[in-house]
PDB file of C-alpha atoms in Angstrom:
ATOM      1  CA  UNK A   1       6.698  29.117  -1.653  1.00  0.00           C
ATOM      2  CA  UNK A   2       4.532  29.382   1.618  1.00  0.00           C
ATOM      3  CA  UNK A   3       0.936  29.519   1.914  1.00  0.00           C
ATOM      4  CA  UNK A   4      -1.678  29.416   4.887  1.00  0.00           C
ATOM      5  CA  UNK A   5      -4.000  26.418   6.854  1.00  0.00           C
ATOM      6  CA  UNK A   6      -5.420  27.257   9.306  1.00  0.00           C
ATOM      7  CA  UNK A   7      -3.583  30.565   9.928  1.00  0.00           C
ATOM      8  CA  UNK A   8      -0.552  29.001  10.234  1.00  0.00           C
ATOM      9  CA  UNK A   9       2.484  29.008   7.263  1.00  0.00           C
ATOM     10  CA  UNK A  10       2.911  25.782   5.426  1.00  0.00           C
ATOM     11  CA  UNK A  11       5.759  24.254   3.276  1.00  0.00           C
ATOM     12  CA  UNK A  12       4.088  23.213   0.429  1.00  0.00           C
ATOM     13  CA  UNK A  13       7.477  20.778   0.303  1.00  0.00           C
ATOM     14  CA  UNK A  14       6.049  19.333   3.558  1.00  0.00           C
ATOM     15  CA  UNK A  15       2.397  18.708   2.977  1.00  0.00           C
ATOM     16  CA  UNK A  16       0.724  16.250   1.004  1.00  0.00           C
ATOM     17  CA  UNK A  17      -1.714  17.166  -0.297  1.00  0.00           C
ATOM     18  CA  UNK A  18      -3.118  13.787  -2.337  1.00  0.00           C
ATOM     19  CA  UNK A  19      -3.351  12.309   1.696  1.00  0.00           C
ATOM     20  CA  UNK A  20      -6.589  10.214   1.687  1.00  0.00           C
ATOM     21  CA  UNK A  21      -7.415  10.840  -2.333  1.00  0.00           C
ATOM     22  CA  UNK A  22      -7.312   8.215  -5.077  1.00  0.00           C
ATOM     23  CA  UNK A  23      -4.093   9.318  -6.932  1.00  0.00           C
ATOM     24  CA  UNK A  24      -0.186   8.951  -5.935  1.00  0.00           C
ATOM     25  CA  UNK A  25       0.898  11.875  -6.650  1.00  0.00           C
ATOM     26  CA  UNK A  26       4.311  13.211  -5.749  1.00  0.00           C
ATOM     27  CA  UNK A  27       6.937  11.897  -3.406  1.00  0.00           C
ATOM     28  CA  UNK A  28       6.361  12.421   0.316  1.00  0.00           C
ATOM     29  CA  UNK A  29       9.167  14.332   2.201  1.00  0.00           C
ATOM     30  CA  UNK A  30      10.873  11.887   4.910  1.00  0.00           C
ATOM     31  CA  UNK A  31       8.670   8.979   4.069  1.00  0.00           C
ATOM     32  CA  UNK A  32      10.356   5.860   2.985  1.00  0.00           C
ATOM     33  CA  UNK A  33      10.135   1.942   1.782  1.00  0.00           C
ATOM     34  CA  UNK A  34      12.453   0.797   5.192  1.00  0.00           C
ATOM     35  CA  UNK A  35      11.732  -3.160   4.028  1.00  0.00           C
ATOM     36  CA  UNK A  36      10.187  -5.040   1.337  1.00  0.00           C
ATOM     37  CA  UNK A  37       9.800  -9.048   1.082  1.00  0.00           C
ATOM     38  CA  UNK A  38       8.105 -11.328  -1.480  1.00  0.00           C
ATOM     39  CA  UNK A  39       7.280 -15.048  -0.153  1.00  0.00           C
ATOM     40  CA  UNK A  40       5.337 -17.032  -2.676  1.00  0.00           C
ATOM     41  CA  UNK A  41       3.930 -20.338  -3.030  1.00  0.00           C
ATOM     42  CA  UNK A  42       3.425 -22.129  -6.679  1.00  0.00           C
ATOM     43  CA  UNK A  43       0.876 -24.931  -6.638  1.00  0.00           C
ATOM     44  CA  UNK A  44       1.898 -26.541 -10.117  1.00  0.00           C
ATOM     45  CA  UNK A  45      -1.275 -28.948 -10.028  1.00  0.00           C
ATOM     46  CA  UNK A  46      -3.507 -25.963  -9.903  1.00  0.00           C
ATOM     47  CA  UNK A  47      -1.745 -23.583 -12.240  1.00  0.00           C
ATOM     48  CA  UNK A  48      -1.645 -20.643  -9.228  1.00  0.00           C
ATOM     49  CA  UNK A  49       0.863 -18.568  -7.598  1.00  0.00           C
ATOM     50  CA  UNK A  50      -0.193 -17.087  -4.579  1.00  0.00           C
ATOM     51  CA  UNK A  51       2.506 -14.454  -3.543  1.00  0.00           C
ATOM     52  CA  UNK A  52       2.345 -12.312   0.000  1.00  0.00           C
ATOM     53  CA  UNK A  53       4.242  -9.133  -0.296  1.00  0.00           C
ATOM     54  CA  UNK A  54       5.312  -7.413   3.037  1.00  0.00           C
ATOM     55  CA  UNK A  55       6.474  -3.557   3.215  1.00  0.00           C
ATOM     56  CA  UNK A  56       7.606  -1.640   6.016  1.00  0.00           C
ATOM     57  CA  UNK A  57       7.227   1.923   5.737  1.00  0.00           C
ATOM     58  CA  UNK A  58       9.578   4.287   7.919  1.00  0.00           C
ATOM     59  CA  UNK A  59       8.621   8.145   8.611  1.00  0.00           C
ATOM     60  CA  UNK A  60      11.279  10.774   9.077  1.00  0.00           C
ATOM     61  CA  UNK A  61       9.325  13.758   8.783  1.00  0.00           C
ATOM     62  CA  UNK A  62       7.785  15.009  11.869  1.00  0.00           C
ATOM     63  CA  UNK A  63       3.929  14.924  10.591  1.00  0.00           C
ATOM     64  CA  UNK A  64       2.061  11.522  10.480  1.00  0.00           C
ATOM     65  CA  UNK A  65       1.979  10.511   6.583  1.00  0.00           C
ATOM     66  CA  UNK A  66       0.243   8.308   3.951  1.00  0.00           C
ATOM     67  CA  UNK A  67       2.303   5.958   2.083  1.00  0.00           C
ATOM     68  CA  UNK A  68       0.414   5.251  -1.342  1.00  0.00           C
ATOM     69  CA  UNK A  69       1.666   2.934  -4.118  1.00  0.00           C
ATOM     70  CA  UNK A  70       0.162   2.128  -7.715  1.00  0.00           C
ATOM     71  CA  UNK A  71       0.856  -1.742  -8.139  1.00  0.00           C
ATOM     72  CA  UNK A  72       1.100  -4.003 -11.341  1.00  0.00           C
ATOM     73  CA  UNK A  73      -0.444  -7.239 -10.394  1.00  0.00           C
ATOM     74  CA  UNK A  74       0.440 -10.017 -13.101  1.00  0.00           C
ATOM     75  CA  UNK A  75      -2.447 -10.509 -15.302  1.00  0.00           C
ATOM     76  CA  UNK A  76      -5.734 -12.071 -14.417  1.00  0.00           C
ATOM     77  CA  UNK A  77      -4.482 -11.665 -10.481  1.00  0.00           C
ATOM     78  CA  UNK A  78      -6.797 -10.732  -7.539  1.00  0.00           C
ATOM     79  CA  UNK A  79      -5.885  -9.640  -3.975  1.00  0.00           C
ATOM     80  CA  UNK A  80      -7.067 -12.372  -2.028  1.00  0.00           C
ATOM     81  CA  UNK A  81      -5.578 -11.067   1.060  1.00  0.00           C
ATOM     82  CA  UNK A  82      -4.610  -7.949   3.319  1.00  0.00           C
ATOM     83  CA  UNK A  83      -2.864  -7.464   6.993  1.00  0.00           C
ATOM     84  CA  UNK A  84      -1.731  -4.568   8.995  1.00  0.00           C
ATOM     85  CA  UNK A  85       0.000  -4.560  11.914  1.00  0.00           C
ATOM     86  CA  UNK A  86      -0.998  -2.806  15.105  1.00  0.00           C
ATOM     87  CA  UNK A  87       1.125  -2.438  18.580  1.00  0.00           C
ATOM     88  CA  UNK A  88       3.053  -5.736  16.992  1.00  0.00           C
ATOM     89  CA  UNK A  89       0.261  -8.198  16.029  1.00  0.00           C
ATOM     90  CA  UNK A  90      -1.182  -8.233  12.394  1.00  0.00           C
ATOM     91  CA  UNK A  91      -4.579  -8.032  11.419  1.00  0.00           C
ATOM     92  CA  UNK A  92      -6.793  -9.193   8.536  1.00  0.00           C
ATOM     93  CA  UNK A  93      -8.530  -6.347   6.415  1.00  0.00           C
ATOM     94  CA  UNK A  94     -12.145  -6.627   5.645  1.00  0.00           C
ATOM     95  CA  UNK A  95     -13.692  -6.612   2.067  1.00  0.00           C
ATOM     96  CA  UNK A  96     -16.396  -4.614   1.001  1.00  0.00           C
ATOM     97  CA  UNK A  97     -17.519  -2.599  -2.636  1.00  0.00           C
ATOM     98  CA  UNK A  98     -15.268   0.423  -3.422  1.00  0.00           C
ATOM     99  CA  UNK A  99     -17.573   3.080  -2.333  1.00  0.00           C
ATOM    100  CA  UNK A 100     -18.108   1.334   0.949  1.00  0.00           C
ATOM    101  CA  UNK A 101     -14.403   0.921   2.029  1.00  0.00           C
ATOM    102  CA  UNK A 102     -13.418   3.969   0.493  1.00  0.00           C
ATOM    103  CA  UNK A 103     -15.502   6.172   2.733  1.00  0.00           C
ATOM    104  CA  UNK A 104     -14.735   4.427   5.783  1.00  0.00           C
ATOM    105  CA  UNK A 105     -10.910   4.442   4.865  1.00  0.00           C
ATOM    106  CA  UNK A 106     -11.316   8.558   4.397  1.00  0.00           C
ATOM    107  CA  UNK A 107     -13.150   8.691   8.344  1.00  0.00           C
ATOM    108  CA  UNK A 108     -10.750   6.577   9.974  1.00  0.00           C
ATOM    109  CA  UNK A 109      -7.890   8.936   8.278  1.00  0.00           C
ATOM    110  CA  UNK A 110      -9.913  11.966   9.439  1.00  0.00           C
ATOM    111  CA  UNK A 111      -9.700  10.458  13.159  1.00  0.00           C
ATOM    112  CA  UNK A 112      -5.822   9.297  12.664  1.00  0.00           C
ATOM    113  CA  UNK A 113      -6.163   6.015  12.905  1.00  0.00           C
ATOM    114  CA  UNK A 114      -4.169   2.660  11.253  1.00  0.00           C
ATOM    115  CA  UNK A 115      -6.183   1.541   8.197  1.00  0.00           C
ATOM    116  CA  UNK A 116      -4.778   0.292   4.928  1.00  0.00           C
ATOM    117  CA  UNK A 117      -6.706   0.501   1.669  1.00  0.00           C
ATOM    118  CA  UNK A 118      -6.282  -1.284  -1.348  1.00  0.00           C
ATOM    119  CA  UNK A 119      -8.732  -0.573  -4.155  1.00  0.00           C
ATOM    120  CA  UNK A 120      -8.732  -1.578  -7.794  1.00  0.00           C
ATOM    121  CA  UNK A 121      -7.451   1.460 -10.225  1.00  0.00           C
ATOM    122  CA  UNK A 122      -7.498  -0.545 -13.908  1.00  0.00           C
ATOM    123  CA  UNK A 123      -6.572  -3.735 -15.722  1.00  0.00           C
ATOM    124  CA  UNK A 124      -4.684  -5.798 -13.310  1.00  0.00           C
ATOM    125  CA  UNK A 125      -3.674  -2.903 -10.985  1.00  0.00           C
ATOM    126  CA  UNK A 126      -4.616  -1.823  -7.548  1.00  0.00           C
ATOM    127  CA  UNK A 127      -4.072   1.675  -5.771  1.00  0.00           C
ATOM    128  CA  UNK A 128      -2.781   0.612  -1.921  1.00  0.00           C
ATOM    129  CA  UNK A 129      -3.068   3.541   0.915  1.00  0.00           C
ATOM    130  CA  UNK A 130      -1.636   3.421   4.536  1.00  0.00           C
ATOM    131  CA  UNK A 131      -2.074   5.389   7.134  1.00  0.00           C
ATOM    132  CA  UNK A 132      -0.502   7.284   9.564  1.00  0.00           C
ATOM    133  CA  UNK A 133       2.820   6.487   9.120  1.00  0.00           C
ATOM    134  CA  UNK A 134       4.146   7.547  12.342  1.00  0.00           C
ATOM    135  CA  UNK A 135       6.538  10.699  12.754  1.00  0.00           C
ATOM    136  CA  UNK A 136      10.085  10.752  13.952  1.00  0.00           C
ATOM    137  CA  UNK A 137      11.058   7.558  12.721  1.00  0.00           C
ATOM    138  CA  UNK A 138       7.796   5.372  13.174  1.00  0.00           C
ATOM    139  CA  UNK A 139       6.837   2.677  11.148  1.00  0.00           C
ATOM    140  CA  UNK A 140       3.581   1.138   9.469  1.00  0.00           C
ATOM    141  CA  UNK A 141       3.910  -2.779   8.172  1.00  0.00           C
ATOM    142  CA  UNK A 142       1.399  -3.955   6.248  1.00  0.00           C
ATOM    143  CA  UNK A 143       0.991  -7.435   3.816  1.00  0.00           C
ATOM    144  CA  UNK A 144      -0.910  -7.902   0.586  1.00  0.00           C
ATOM    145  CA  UNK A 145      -1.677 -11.442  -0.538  1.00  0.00           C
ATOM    146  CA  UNK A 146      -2.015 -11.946  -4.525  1.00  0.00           C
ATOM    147  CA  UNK A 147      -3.522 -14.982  -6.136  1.00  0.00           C
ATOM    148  CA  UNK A 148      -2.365 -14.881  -9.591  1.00  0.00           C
ATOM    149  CA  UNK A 149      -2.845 -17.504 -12.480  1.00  0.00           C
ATOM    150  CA  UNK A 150       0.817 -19.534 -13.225  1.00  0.00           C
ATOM    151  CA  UNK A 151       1.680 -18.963 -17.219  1.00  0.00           C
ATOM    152  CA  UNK A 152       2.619 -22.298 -18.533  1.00  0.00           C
ATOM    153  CA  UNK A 153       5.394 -21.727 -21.659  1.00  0.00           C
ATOM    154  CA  UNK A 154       4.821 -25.275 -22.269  1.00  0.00           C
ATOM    155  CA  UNK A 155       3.222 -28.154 -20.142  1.00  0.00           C
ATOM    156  CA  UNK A 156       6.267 -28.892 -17.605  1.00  0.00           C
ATOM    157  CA  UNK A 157       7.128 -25.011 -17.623  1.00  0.00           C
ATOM    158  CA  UNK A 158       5.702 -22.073 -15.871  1.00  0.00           C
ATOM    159  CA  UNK A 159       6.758 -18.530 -15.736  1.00  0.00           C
ATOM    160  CA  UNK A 160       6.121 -16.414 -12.356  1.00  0.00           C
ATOM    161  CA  UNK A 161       4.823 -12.844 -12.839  1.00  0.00           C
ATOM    162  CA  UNK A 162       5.944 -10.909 -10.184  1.00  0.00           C
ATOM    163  CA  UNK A 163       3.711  -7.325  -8.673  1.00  0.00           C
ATOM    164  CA  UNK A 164       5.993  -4.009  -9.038  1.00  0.00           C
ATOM    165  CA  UNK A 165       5.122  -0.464  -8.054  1.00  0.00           C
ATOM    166  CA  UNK A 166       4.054   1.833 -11.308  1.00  0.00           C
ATOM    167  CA  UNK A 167       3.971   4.637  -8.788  1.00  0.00           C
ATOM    168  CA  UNK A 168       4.722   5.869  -5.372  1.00  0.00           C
ATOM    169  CA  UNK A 169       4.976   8.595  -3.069  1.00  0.00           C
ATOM    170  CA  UNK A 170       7.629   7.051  -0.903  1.00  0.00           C
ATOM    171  CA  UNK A 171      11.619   7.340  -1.333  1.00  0.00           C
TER     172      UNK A 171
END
């Protein structure tokens, strides 16, 4: 099925069209997870886990595209911390209310620019956005840093929650 933007014919295969919204929704043609990496750090004393989780996205496709991700956090976590990379050095993110970030995050994706987004979405869960991907192979690396509470079993034992992706648009 083909429609029309702009007068021109689109692949409704090709387009995204959640790109800048607050949902996942389906997978992305030619966008992919290239590299993912969990460091962590468990401060026993303090009962905390703080765990930075690093993703590389790669884009096949030969449009620029948003890679968006629903993430579990363990219970009672925060992000505490967010970096993007851009021409090879990272960058902190800065934190503001949702309606604030969100409506600079959809300008700078109007002008095509590198922002990442991460917003809360429910109970220990956060919505993460990133974009442009580059086309024909380019990549987007970003970091999120999550402070999460250790939960002791008994006094001398801990268990580590871990964040996982509930959804994604991204092979």
């Amino acid at each position: 099925m083909r429609g029309l933007m702009r007068g021109a014919l689109i692949n409704p295969d090709e387009w995204d069209f959640g790109q800048g919204g607050d949902q996942v929704s389906a997978r992305v043609s030619g966008l992919l997870l290239e590299q993912s990496r969990m460091d962590g750090i468990v401060d026993a004393d303090a009962g905390t886990v703080y765990t930075e989780w690093t993703l590389v996205f790669r884009n096949d496709s030969h449009q620029q595209r948003e890679a968006r991700a629903e993430i579990a956090l363990p219970q009672g976590s925060v992000v505490s911390r967010l970096t993007l990379w851009i021409d090879g050095e990272e960058r902190e993110a800065a934190y503001s209310g949702r309606a604030k970030v969100k409506a600079a995050y959809k300008r700078v994706v109007q002008r095509r620019r590198d922002p990442v987004l991460v917003t809360t979405s429910g109970p220990d869960q956060v919505l993460m956005q990133c974009f442009p991907v580059p086309p024909s192979g380019g990549t987007m690396k970003t970091r999120i840093g999550i402070t999460s509470p250790l939960v002791l079993k008994q006094r001398d034992h801990g268990l580590l929650r871990l964040p996982y992706f509930v959804e994604r648009n991204f092979g």
